PDB file of C-alpha atoms in Angstrom:
ATOM      1  CA  MET A   1     -93.879 -44.269 116.200  1.00 42.00           C
ATOM      2  CA  SER A   2     -91.865 -45.737 118.926  1.00 40.00           C
ATOM      3  CA  ILE A   3     -89.558 -43.576 121.037  1.00 42.00           C
ATOM      4  CA  ALA A   4     -86.052 -45.262 121.809  1.00 41.00           C
ATOM      5  CA  ARG A   5     -84.539 -45.155 125.290  1.00 39.00           C
ATOM      6  CA  PRO A   6     -81.279 -43.477 125.444  1.00 40.00           C
ATOM      7  CA  ASN A   7     -78.017 -45.548 125.093  1.00 43.00           C
ATOM      8  CA  THR A   8     -76.321 -45.264 128.381  1.00 42.00           C
ATOM      9  CA  ALA A   9     -72.880 -45.515 127.025  1.00 44.00           C
ATOM     10  CA  THR A  10     -73.219 -42.336 124.675  1.00 45.00           C
ATOM     11  CA  GLU A  11     -76.377 -40.329 126.230  1.00 44.00           C
ATOM     12  CA  PRO A  12     -76.826 -39.152 129.606  1.00 46.00           C
ATOM     13  CA  ALA A  13     -79.264 -40.740 131.706  1.00 48.00           C
ATOM     14  CA  SER A  14     -82.483 -39.086 132.627  1.00 46.00           C
ATOM     15  CA  PRO A  15     -82.406 -36.970 135.914  1.00 50.00           C
ATOM     16  CA  ALA A  16     -83.349 -38.968 139.082  1.00 53.00           C
ATOM     17  CA  GLY A  17     -87.295 -38.940 139.466  1.00 53.00           C
ATOM     18  CA  THR A  18     -88.126 -37.940 135.784  1.00 53.00           C
ATOM     19  CA  ASP A  19     -89.813 -39.804 133.282  1.00 56.00           C
ATOM     20  CA  TRP A  20     -88.083 -40.678 130.067  1.00 51.00           C
ATOM     21  CA  PRO A  21     -88.655 -39.545 127.146  1.00 53.00           C
ATOM     22  CA  PRO A  22     -89.316 -36.025 128.247  1.00 56.00           C
ATOM     23  CA  ALA A  23     -92.608 -34.632 127.563  1.00 58.00           C
ATOM     24  CA  GLU A  24     -93.001 -32.502 124.466  1.00 59.00           C
ATOM     25  CA  SER A  25     -94.411 -29.158 124.470  1.00 61.00           C
ATOM     26  CA  TRP A  26     -97.465 -28.461 122.512  1.00 58.00           C
ATOM     27  CA  PRO A  27     -97.419 -27.344 119.561  1.00 58.00           C
ATOM     28  CA  PRO A  28     -94.086 -29.170 118.521  1.00 61.00           C
ATOM     29  CA  ASP A  29     -91.675 -26.905 116.496  1.00 66.00           C
ATOM     30  CA  ILE A  30     -91.931 -28.472 113.180  1.00 70.00           C
ATOM     31  CA  THR A  31     -88.696 -27.275 111.906  1.00 68.00           C
ATOM     32  CA  GLU A  32     -86.898 -28.944 114.679  1.00 72.00           C
ATOM     33  CA  ARG A  33     -88.820 -32.300 114.104  1.00 82.00           C
ATOM     34  CA  LEU A  34     -89.465 -32.120 110.440  1.00 86.00           C
ATOM     35  CA  ALA A  35     -87.277 -35.301 109.847  1.00 88.00           C
ATOM     36  CA  ASP A  36     -89.303 -37.182 112.284  1.00 88.00           C
ATOM     37  CA  TYR A  37     -92.672 -36.130 110.743  1.00 88.00           C
ATOM     38  CA  VAL A  38     -91.466 -37.138 107.318  1.00 91.00           C
ATOM     39  CA  THR A  39     -90.182 -40.476 108.274  1.00 91.00           C
ATOM     40  CA  ALA A  40     -93.294 -40.918 110.307  1.00 91.00           C
ATOM     41  CA  MET A  41     -95.635 -40.125 107.495  1.00 91.00           C
ATOM     42  CA  ARG A  42     -93.591 -42.563 105.104  1.00 92.00           C
ATOM     43  CA  ARG A  43     -93.760 -45.347 107.700  1.00 92.00           C
ATOM     44  CA  GLU A  44     -97.423 -44.840 108.111  1.00 92.00           C
ATOM     45  CA  ALA A  45     -98.003 -45.063 104.304  1.00 92.00           C
ATOM     46  CA  ASP A  46     -95.791 -48.369 104.578  1.00 92.00           C
ATOM     47  CA  MET A  47     -93.500 -47.152 101.800  1.00 92.00           C
ATOM     48  CA  SER A  48     -89.917 -47.281 101.341  1.00 92.00           C
ATOM     49  CA  GLN A  49     -87.825 -44.054 100.462  1.00 93.00           C
ATOM     50  CA  ARG A  50     -87.495 -45.266  97.027  1.00 94.00           C
ATOM     51  CA  GLU A  51     -91.330 -45.799  96.563  1.00 94.00           C
ATOM     52  CA  LEU A  52     -92.346 -42.541  98.235  1.00 95.00           C
ATOM     53  CA  SER A  53     -89.694 -40.478  96.168  1.00 95.00           C
ATOM     54  CA  ALA A  54     -90.981 -42.115  92.721  1.00 96.00           C
ATOM     55  CA  ALA A  55     -94.695 -41.333  93.729  1.00 96.00           C
ATOM     56  CA  ALA A  56     -93.884 -37.632  94.854  1.00 96.00           C
ATOM     57  CA  GLY A  57     -91.507 -36.849  91.983  1.00 95.00           C
ATOM     58  CA  VAL A  58     -88.785 -36.051  94.401  1.00 95.00           C
ATOM     59  CA  PRO A  59     -85.196 -37.368  93.989  1.00 95.00           C
ATOM     60  CA  ILE A  60     -84.378 -40.130  96.592  1.00 94.00           C
ATOM     61  CA  PRO A  61     -81.166 -37.937  97.752  1.00 95.00           C
ATOM     62  CA  THR A  62     -83.558 -35.327  98.634  1.00 94.00           C
ATOM     63  CA  LEU A  63     -85.937 -37.338 100.770  1.00 93.00           C
ATOM     64  CA  ALA A  64     -82.879 -39.023 102.485  1.00 92.00           C
ATOM     65  CA  ARG A  65     -81.369 -35.598 103.384  1.00 92.00           C
ATOM     66  CA  ILE A  66     -84.915 -34.440 104.573  1.00 91.00           C
ATOM     67  CA  GLU A  67     -85.317 -37.717 106.942  1.00 90.00           C
ATOM     68  CA  SER A  68     -81.886 -37.505 107.949  1.00 88.00           C
ATOM     69  CA  GLY A  69     -82.043 -33.784 109.076  1.00 85.00           C
ATOM     70  CA  ALA A  70     -79.400 -32.595 106.870  1.00 87.00           C
ATOM     71  CA  THR A  71     -81.943 -30.356 105.066  1.00 81.00           C
ATOM     72  CA  GLY A  72     -83.368 -28.572 107.881  1.00 72.00           C
ATOM     73  CA  ASP A  73     -85.910 -26.196 106.028  1.00 83.00           C
ATOM     74  CA  PRO A  74     -87.068 -27.917 102.468  1.00 89.00           C
ATOM     75  CA  ARG A  75     -89.343 -26.222 100.144  1.00 92.00           C
ATOM     76  CA  LEU A  76     -93.045 -26.351 101.179  1.00 91.00           C
ATOM     77  CA  SER A  77     -93.820 -27.644  97.560  1.00 93.00           C
ATOM     78  CA  THR A  78     -91.633 -30.702  98.318  1.00 94.00           C
ATOM     79  CA  LEU A  79     -93.317 -31.233 101.543  1.00 93.00           C
ATOM     80  CA  THR A  80     -96.777 -30.982  99.902  1.00 94.00           C
ATOM     81  CA  ARG A  81     -95.976 -33.594  97.311  1.00 95.00           C
ATOM     82  CA  LEU A  82     -94.314 -36.064  99.758  1.00 95.00           C
ATOM     83  CA  ALA A  83     -97.417 -35.614 102.015  1.00 95.00           C
ATOM     84  CA  SER A  84     -99.817 -36.168  99.285  1.00 94.00           C
ATOM     85  CA  ALA A  85     -97.984 -39.309  97.886  1.00 95.00           C
ATOM     86  CA  ALA A  86     -98.098 -40.910 101.334  1.00 94.00           C
ATOM     87  CA  GLY A  87    -101.857 -40.149 101.576  1.00 94.00           C
ATOM     88  CA  PHE A  88    -101.527 -37.227 103.890  1.00 93.00           C
ATOM     89  CA  ARG A  89    -101.886 -33.289 103.718  1.00 89.00           C
ATOM     90  CA  LEU A  90    -100.449 -30.483 105.079  1.00 87.00           C
ATOM     91  CA  LEU A  91    -102.729 -27.892 107.334  1.00 84.00           C
ATOM     92  CA  ILE A  92    -102.430 -25.037 109.435  1.00 81.00           C
ATOM     93  CA  CYS A  93    -103.872 -25.387 112.859  1.00 79.00           C
ATOM     94  CA  ASP A  94    -104.733 -22.801 115.411  1.00 75.00           C
ATOM     95  CA  ASP A  95    -102.289 -22.748 118.468  1.00 72.00           C
ATOM     96  CA  HIS A  96    -104.880 -22.655 121.286  1.00 72.00           C
ATOM     97  CA  ALA A  97    -107.876 -24.363 119.782  1.00 69.00           C
ATOM     98  CA  GLY A  98    -106.426 -26.578 117.283  1.00 72.00           C
ATOM     99  CA  PHE A  99    -108.926 -25.483 114.476  1.00 75.00           C
ATOM    100  CA  VAL A 100    -107.653 -25.974 111.174  1.00 78.00           C
ATOM    101  CA  LEU A 101    -107.253 -22.643 109.294  1.00 75.00           C
ATOM    102  CA  LYS A 102    -109.122 -22.424 105.854  1.00 74.00           C
ATOM    103  CA  PRO A 103    -107.665 -19.833 103.367  1.00 71.00           C
ATOM    104  CA  THR A 104    -109.637 -17.009 102.185  1.00 67.00           C
ATOM    105  CA  THR A 105    -111.489 -17.427  99.015  1.00 67.00           C
ATOM    106  CA  ARG A 106    -110.509 -15.131  96.121  1.00 64.00           C
ATOM    107  CA  TRP A 107    -113.946 -13.370  96.342  1.00 60.00           C
ATOM    108  CA  GLU A 108    -113.086 -12.492 100.091  1.00 60.00           C
ATOM    109  CA  SER A 109    -109.658 -11.149  99.397  1.00 62.00           C
ATOM    110  CA  SER A 110    -110.766  -9.360  96.275  1.00 67.00           C
ATOM    111  CA  ARG A 111    -113.419  -7.101  98.153  1.00 70.00           C
ATOM    112  CA  ARG A 112    -112.887  -3.621  97.229  1.00 70.00           C
ATOM    113  CA  ASP A 113    -114.611  -0.181  97.743  1.00 68.00           C
ATOM    114  CA  TYR A 114    -115.571   1.937  94.838  1.00 67.00           C
ATOM    115  CA  GLY A 115    -112.363   3.727  94.865  1.00 68.00           C
ATOM    116  CA  GLY A 116    -110.659   0.509  94.286  1.00 72.00           C
ATOM    117  CA  ARG A 117    -109.145   0.033  97.544  1.00 72.00           C
ATOM    118  CA  ARG A 118    -108.999  -3.350  99.088  1.00 72.00           C
ATOM    119  CA  LEU A 119    -110.518  -3.597 102.496  1.00 71.00           C
ATOM    120  CA  PRO A 120    -108.163  -4.126 105.663  1.00 71.00           C
ATOM    121  CA  ALA A 121    -107.134  -7.924 105.648  1.00 69.00           C
ATOM    122  CA  HIS A 122    -107.168  -8.079 109.461  1.00 69.00           C
ATOM    123  CA  LEU A 123    -110.552  -6.792 109.855  1.00 70.00           C
ATOM    124  CA  ASP A 124    -113.643  -8.749 108.850  1.00 73.00           C
ATOM    125  CA  PRO A 125    -115.381  -7.177 105.964  1.00 73.00           C
ATOM    126  CA  GLU A 126    -119.396  -7.275 106.198  1.00 74.00           C
ATOM    127  CA  THR A 127    -122.078  -6.326 104.124  1.00 75.00           C
ATOM    128  CA  VAL A 128    -123.541  -2.730 104.774  1.00 75.00           C
ATOM    129  CA  PRO A 129    -126.642  -2.971 106.894  1.00 75.00           C
ATOM    130  CA  GLU A 130    -129.859  -2.338 105.084  1.00 77.00           C
ATOM    131  CA  VAL A 131    -130.590   0.942 106.931  1.00 78.00           C
ATOM    132  CA  PHE A 132    -127.289   2.605 105.738  1.00 74.00           C
ATOM    133  CA  ARG A 133    -127.230   1.285 102.392  1.00 71.00           C
ATOM    134  CA  HIS A 134    -128.960   4.276 100.629  1.00 73.00           C
ATOM    135  CA  TRP A 135    -126.066   6.634 101.359  1.00 72.00           C
ATOM    136  CA  TRP A 136    -123.217   4.279 102.219  1.00 67.00           C
ATOM    137  CA  THR A 137    -123.023   2.260  98.914  1.00 64.00           C
ATOM    138  CA  ARG A 138    -122.871   5.309  96.609  1.00 64.00           C
ATOM    139  CA  ARG A 139    -119.741   6.484  98.340  1.00 65.00           C
ATOM    140  CA  ARG A 140    -117.760   3.617  99.655  1.00 69.00           C
ATOM    141  CA  GLY A 141    -119.198   0.371  98.137  1.00 71.00           C
ATOM    142  CA  GLN A 142    -121.233  -2.423  99.412  1.00 72.00           C
ATOM    143  CA  TYR A 143    -118.956  -3.769 102.282  1.00 72.00           C
ATOM    144  CA  THR A 144    -117.719  -2.101 105.443  1.00 72.00           C
ATOM    145  CA  PHE A 145    -115.765  -3.394 108.452  1.00 73.00           C
ATOM    146  CA  THR A 146    -115.592  -2.393 112.231  1.00 72.00           C
ATOM    147  CA  ARG A 147    -112.440  -0.800 113.368  1.00 73.00           C
ATOM    148  CA  ARG A 148    -112.901  -1.811 116.834  1.00 79.00           C
ATOM    149  CA  ARG A 149    -111.014  -5.148 117.275  1.00 79.00           C
ATOM    150  CA  ASP A 150    -112.816  -5.928 120.470  1.00 84.00           C
ATOM    151  CA  TYR A 151    -116.296  -5.880 118.646  1.00 82.00           C
ATOM    152  CA  ARG A 152    -114.652  -8.054 116.057  1.00 79.00           C
ATOM    153  CA  ASP A 153    -113.371 -10.583 118.555  1.00 84.00           C
ATOM    154  CA  LEU A 154    -116.621 -10.731 120.191  1.00 86.00           C
ATOM    155  CA  GLU A 155    -118.380 -11.488 116.763  1.00 82.00           C
ATOM    156  CA  ARG A 156    -115.530 -13.925 116.072  1.00 80.00           C
ATOM    157  CA  ALA A 157    -116.287 -15.662 119.311  1.00 85.00           C
ATOM    158  CA  ARG A 158    -120.101 -15.855 118.554  1.00 85.00           C
ATOM    159  CA  ARG A 159    -119.541 -17.435 115.303  1.00 80.00           C
ATOM    160  CA  LEU A 160    -117.250 -19.947 116.679  1.00 80.00           C
ATOM    161  CA  ILE A 161    -119.766 -20.752 119.495  1.00 84.00           C
ATOM    162  CA  GLU A 162    -122.485 -21.154 116.523  1.00 81.00           C
ATOM    163  CA  VAL A 163    -120.163 -23.534 114.630  1.00 76.00           C
ATOM    164  CA  VAL A 164    -119.528 -25.623 117.721  1.00 79.00           C
ATOM    165  CA  ARG A 165    -123.072 -25.852 118.605  1.00 80.00           C
ATOM    166  CA  THR A 166    -123.987 -26.872 115.139  1.00 79.00           C
ATOM    167  CA  ILE A 167    -121.262 -29.570 115.168  1.00 77.00           C
ATOM    168  CA  ALA A 168    -122.576 -30.682 118.700  1.00 77.00           C
ATOM    169  CA  ASP A 169    -126.234 -30.844 117.317  1.00 78.00           C
ATOM    170  CA  ASP A 170    -125.108 -32.921 114.478  1.00 75.00           C
ATOM    171  CA  ASP A 171    -123.259 -35.433 116.654  1.00 74.00           C
ATOM    172  CA  GLN A 172    -126.472 -36.071 118.756  1.00 76.00           C
ATOM    173  CA  ASP A 173    -128.617 -36.905 115.743  1.00 66.00           C
TER     174      ASP A 173
END
């Protein structure tokens, strides 16, 4: 996507000694740049507004309003249909590392103790160690969690390092 230079008659020139265009902050604020993303997606797919709207099942005026910025906050279902029709998909990425966030499975989100209570969503459930299983599972169920967030964060970092090592090993083969 090309970046246009400012029109000196209508837009102020860049301050002396700075480059134009201004550097974007990362990650970009999607709500402010949504029109640019949808337009870039459509152009990358080499589709007209009419073709994309027909493929996505979205009315042409709706697509035109999104691309012009008149609709600043369209529905997620509309954006998903537009992206899918253009050959893209919407993802949620980690702010720091850029990893794509995967949703929890129904099995993970439905873990409960024997009292029918869900386990806390912000803590990582784990299977009760074999040593404690004989007395723990009778009272509470087969899953537990660590309340100490520092331990949880260390465990998550360890798992992340294992994933990175696995990917690096696969790339070397």
